[in-house]
PDB file of C-alpha atoms in Angstrom:
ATOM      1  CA  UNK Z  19     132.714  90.405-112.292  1.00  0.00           C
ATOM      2  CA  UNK Z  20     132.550  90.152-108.376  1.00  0.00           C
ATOM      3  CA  UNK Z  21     128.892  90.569-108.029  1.00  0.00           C
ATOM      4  CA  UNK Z  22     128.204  87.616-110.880  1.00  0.00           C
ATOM      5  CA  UNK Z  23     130.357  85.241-109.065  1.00  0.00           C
ATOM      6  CA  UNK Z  24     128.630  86.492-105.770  1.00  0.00           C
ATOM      7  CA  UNK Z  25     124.860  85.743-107.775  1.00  0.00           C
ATOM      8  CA  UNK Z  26     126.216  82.342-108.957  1.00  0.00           C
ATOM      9  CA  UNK Z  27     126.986  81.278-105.489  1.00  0.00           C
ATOM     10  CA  UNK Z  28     123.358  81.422-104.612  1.00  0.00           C
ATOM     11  CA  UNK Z  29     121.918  79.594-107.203  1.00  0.00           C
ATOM     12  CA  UNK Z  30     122.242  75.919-105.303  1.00  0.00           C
ATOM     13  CA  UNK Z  31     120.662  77.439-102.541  1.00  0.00           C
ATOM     14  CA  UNK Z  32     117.727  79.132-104.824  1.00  0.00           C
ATOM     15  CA  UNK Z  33     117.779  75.795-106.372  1.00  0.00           C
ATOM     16  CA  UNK Z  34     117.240  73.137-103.359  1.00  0.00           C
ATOM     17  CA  UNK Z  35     114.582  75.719-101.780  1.00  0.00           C
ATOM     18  CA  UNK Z  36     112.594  75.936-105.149  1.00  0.00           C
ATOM     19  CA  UNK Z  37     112.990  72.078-105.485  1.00  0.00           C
ATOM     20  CA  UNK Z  38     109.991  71.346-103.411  1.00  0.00           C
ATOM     21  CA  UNK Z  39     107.447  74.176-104.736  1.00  0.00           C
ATOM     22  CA  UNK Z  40     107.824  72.930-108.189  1.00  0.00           C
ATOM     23  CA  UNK Z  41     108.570  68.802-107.259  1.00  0.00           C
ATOM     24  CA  UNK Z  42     105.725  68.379-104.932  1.00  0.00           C
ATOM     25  CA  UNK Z  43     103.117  70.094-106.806  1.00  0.00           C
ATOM     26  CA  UNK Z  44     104.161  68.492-110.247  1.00  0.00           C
ATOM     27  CA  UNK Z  45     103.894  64.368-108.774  1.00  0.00           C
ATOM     28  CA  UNK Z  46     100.533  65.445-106.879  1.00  0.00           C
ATOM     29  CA  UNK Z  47      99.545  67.132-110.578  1.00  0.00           C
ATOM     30  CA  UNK Z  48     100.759  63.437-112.462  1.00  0.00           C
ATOM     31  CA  UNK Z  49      99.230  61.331-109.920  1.00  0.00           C
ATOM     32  CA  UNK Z  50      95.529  63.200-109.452  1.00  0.00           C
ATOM     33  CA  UNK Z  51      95.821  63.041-113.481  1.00  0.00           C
ATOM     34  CA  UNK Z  52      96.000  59.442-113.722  1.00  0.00           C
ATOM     35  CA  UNK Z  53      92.561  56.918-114.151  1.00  0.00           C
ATOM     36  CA  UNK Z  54      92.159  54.184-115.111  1.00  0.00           C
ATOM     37  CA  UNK Z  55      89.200  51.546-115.017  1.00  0.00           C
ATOM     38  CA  UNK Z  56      87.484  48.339-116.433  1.00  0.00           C
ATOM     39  CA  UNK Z  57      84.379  47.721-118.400  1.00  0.00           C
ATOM     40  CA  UNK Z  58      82.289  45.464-120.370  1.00  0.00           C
ATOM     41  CA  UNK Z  59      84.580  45.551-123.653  1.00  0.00           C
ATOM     42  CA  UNK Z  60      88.081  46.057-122.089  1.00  0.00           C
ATOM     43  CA  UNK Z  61      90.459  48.733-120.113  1.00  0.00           C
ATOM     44  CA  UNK Z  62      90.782  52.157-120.324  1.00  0.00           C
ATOM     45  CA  UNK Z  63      93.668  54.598-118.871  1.00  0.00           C
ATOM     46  CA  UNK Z  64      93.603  58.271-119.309  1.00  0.00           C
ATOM     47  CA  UNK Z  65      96.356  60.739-118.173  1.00  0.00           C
ATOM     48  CA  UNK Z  66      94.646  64.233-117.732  1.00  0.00           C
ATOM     49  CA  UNK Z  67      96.641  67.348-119.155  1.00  0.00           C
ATOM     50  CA  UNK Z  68      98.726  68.355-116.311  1.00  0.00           C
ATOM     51  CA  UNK Z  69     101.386  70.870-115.204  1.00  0.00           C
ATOM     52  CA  UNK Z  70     105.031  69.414-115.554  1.00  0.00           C
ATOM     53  CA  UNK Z  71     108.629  70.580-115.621  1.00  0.00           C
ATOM     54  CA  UNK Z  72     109.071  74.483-113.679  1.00  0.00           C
ATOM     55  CA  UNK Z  73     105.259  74.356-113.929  1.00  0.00           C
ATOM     56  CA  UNK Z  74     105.299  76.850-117.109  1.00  0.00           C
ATOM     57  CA  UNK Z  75     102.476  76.468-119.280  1.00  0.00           C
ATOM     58  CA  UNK Z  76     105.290  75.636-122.220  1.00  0.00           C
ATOM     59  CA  UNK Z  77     106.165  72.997-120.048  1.00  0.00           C
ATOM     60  CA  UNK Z  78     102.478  71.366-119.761  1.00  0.00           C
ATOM     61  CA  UNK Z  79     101.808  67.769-120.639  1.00  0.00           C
ATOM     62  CA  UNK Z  80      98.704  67.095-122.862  1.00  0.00           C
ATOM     63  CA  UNK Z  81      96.274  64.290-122.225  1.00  0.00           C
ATOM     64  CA  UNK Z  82      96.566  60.850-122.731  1.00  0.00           C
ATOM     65  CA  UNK Z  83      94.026  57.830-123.703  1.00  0.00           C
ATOM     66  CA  UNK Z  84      94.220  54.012-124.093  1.00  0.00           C
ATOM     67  CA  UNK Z  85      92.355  51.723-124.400  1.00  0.00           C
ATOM     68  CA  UNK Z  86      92.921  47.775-124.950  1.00  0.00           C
ATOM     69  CA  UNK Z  87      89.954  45.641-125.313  1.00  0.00           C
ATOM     70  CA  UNK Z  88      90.341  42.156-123.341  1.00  0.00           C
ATOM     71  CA  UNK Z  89      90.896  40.068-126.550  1.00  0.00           C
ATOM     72  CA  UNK Z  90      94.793  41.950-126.718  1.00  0.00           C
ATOM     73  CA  UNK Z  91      95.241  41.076-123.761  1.00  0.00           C
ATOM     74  CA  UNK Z  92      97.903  38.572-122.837  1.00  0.00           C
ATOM     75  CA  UNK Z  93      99.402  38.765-119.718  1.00  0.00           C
ATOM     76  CA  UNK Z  94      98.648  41.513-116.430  1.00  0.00           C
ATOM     77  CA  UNK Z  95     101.690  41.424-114.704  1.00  0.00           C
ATOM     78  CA  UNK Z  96     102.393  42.526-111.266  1.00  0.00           C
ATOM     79  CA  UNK Z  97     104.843  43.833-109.564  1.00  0.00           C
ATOM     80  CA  UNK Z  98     104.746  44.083-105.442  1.00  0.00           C
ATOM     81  CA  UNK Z  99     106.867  46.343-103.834  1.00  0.00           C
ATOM     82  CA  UNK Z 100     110.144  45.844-102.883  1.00  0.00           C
ATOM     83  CA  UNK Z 101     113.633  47.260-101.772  1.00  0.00           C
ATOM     84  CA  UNK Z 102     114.527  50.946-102.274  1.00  0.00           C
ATOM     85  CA  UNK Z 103     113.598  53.217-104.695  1.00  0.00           C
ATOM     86  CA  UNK Z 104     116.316  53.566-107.638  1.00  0.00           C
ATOM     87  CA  UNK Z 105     116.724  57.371-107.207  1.00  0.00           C
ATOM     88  CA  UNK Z 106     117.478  57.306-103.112  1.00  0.00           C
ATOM     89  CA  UNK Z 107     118.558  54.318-101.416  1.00  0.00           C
ATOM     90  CA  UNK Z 108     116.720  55.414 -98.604  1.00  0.00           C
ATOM     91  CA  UNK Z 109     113.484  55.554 -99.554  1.00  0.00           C
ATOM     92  CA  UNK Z 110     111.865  51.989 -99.648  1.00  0.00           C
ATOM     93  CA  UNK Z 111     109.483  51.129-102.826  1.00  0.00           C
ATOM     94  CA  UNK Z 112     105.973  51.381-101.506  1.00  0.00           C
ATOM     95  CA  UNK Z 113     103.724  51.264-104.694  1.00  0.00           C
ATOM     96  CA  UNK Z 114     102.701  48.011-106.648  1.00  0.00           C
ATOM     97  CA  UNK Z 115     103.705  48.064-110.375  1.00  0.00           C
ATOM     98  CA  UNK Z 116     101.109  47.039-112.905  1.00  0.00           C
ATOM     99  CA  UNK Z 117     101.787  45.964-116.665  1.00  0.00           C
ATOM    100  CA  UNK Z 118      99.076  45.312-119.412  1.00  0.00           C
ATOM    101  CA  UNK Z 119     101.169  42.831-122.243  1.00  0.00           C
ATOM    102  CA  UNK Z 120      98.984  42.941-125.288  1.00  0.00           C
ATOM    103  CA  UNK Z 121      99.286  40.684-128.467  1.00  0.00           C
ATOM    104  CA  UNK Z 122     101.811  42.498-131.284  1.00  0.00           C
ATOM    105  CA  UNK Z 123     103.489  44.783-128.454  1.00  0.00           C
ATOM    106  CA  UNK Z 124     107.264  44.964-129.090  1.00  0.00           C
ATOM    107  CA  UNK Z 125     108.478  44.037-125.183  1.00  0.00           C
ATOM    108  CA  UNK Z 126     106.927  46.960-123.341  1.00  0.00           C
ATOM    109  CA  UNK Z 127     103.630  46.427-121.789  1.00  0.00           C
ATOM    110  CA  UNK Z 128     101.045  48.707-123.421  1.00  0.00           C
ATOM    111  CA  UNK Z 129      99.976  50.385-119.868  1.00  0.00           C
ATOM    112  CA  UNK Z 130     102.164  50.623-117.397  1.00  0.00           C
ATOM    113  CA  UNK Z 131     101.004  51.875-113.958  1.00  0.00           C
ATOM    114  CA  UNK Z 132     102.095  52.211-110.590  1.00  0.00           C
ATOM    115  CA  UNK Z 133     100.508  52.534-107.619  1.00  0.00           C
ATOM    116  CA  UNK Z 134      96.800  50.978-107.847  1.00  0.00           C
ATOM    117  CA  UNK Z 135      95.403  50.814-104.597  1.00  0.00           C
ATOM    118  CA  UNK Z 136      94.082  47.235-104.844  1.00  0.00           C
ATOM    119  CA  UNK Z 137      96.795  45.778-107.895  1.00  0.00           C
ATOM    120  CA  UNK Z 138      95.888  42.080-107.070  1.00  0.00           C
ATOM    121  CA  UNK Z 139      91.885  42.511-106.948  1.00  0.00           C
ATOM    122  CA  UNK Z 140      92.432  44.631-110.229  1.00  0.00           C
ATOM    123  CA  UNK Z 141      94.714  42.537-111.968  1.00  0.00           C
ATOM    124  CA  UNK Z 142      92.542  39.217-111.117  1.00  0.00           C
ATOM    125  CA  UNK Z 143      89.246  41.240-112.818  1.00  0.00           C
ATOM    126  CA  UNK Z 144      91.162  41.879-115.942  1.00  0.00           C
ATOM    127  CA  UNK Z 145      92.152  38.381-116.333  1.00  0.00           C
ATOM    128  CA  UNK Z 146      88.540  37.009-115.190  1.00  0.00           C
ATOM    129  CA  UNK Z 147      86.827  39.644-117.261  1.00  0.00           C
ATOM    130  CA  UNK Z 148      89.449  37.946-120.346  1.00  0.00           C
ATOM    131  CA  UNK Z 149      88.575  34.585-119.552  1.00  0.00           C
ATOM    132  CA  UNK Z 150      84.700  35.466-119.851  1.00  0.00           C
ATOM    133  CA  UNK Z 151      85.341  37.495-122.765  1.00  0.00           C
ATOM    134  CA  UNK Z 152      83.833  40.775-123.372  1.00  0.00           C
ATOM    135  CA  UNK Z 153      80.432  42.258-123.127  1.00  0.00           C
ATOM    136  CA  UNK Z 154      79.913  40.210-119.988  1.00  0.00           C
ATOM    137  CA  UNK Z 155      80.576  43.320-117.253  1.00  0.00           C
ATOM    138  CA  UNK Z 156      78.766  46.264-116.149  1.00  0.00           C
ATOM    139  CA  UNK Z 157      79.419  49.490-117.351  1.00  0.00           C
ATOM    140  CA  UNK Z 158      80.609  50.109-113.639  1.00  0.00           C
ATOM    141  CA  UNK Z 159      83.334  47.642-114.335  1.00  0.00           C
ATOM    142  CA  UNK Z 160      81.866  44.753-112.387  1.00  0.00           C
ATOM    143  CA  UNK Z 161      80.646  41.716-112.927  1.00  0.00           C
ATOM    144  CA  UNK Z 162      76.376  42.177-113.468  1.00  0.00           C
ATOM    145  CA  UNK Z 163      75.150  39.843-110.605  1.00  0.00           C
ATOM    146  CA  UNK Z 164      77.838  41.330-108.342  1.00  0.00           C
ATOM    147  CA  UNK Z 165      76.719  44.851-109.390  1.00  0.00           C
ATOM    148  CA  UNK Z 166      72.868  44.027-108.384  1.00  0.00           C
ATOM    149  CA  UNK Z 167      73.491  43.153-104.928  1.00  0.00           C
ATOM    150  CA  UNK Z 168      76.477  45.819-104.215  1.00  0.00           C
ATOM    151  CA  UNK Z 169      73.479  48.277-105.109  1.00  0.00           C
ATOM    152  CA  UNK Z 170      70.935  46.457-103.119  1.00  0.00           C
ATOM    153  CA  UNK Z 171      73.255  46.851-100.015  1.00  0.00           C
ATOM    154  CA  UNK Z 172      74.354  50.488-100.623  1.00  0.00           C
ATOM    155  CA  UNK Z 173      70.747  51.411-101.668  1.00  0.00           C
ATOM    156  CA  UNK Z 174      69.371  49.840 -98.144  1.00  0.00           C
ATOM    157  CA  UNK Z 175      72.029  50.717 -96.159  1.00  0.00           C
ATOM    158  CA  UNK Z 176      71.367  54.110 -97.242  1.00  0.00           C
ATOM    159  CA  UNK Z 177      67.095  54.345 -96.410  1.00  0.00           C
ATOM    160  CA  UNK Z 178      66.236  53.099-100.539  1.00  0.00           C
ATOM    161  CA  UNK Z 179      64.051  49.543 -99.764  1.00  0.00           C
ATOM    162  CA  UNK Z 180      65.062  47.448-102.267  1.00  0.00           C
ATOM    163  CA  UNK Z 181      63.512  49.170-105.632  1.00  0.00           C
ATOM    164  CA  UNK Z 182      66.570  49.349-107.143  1.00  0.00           C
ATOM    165  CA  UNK Z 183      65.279  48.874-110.436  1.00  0.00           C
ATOM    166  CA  UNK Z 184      63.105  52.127-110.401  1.00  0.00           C
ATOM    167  CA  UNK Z 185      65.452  53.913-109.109  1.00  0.00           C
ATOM    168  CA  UNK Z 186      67.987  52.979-111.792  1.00  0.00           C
ATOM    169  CA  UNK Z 187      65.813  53.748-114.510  1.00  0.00           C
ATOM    170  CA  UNK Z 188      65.395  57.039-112.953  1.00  0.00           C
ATOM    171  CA  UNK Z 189      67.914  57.980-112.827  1.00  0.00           C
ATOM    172  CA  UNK Z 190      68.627  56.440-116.715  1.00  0.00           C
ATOM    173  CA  UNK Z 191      66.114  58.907-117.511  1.00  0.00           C
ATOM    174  CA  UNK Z 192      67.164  61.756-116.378  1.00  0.00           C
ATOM    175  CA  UNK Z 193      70.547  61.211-117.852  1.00  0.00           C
ATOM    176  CA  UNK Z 194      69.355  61.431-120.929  1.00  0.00           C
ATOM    177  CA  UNK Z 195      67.113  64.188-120.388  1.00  0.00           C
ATOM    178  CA  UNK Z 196      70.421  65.689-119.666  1.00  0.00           C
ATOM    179  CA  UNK Z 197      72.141  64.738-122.554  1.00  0.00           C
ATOM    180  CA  UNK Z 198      69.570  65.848-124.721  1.00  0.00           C
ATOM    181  CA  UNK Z 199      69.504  69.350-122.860  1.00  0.00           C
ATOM    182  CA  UNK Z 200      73.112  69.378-123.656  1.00  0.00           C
ATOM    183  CA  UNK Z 201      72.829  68.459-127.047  1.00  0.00           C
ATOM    184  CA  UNK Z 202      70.588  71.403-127.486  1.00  0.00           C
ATOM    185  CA  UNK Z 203      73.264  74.082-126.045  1.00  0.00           C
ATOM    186  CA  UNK Z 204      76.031  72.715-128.433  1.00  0.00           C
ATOM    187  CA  UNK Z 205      73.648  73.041-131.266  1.00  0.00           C
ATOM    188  CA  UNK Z 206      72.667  76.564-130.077  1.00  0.00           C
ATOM    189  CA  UNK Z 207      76.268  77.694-129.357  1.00  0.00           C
ATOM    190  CA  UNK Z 208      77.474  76.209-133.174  1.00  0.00           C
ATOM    191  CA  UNK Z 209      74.551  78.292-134.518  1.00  0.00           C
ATOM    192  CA  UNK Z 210      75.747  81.211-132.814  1.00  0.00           C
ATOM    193  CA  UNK Z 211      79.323  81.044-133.743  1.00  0.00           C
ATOM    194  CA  UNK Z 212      77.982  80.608-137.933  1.00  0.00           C
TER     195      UNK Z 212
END
């Protein structure tokens, strides 16, 4: 009985030094997990599957996808930071707080996200790409004029002139020599498992 109790007394010590080798790793696992982006027909989050929990693979969370096209849209609201964190009183909130309200959503916002590095340049897109309506961006997720001379500059700055056009189609091209090639190994491989 004396060497259980004497085990037991180590376990908050076992516990606070294994705290940070499974908390650490598990928020950098949620956060590099996280994307989320605009294009020409709405926005799309994903959630990669990640490691959660004591970092067991029973423990794993599985991937998430949304997407909500800007006609559901209602409302992007934003929330900057402020005042402490809930969980330490200490720790002062750093990270803005993003909310996607969509048309027949009970309350909750349909995507919820914190910490987007630019919150107010990504909320005004959503609403200006919703005023605009859809089809009207970039598959890059900005606006199609905008997206012409952001390539210009990059393109020049980086030694490319300004035949941006060629060089898009290009690379266009070899995209879907790629997909083609890739289309050919997944036909190949199906083969080979029949």
């Amino acid at each position: 009985k004396e060497v259980i109790c004497y085990m037991y007394s180590f376990l908050p010590c076992i516990a606070l030094c294994a705290w940070p080798c499974i908390v650490y790793p598990n928020l950098e696992d949620s956060v590099t997990a996280k994307n989320m982006w605009i294009d020409a027909d709405g926005v799309h989050y994903f959630v990669d599957k990640h490691k959660s929990g004591c970092r067991c693979q029973c423990e794993d969370k599985g991937a998430v996808t949304k997407f909500v096209p800007f006609d559901r849209i209602q409302d992007v609201t934003l929330q900057e930071p402020a005042g402490a964190v809930p969980e330490c009183c200490c720790v002062q909130q750093r990270l803005h707080h993003v909310g996607i309200q969509t048309a027949g959503a009970s309350g909750a916002p349909e995507i919820d996200v914190w910490g987007i590095k630019d919150a107010i340049g990504f909320r005004n897109a959503v609403l200006q790409a919703k005023a605009e309506g859809p089809g009207r961006m970039t598959a890059g997720g900005v606006r199609a004029g905008a997206a012409k001379s952001k390539t210009s500059s990059i393109l020049s700055a980086a030694g490319g002139g300004g035949n941006v056009e060629a060089l898009l189609v290009e690379n266009n091209t070899l995209l879907r020599k790629q997909l083609k090639l890739l289309e050919v190994i997944a036909k190949a491989s199906q083969e080979k498992m029949e």
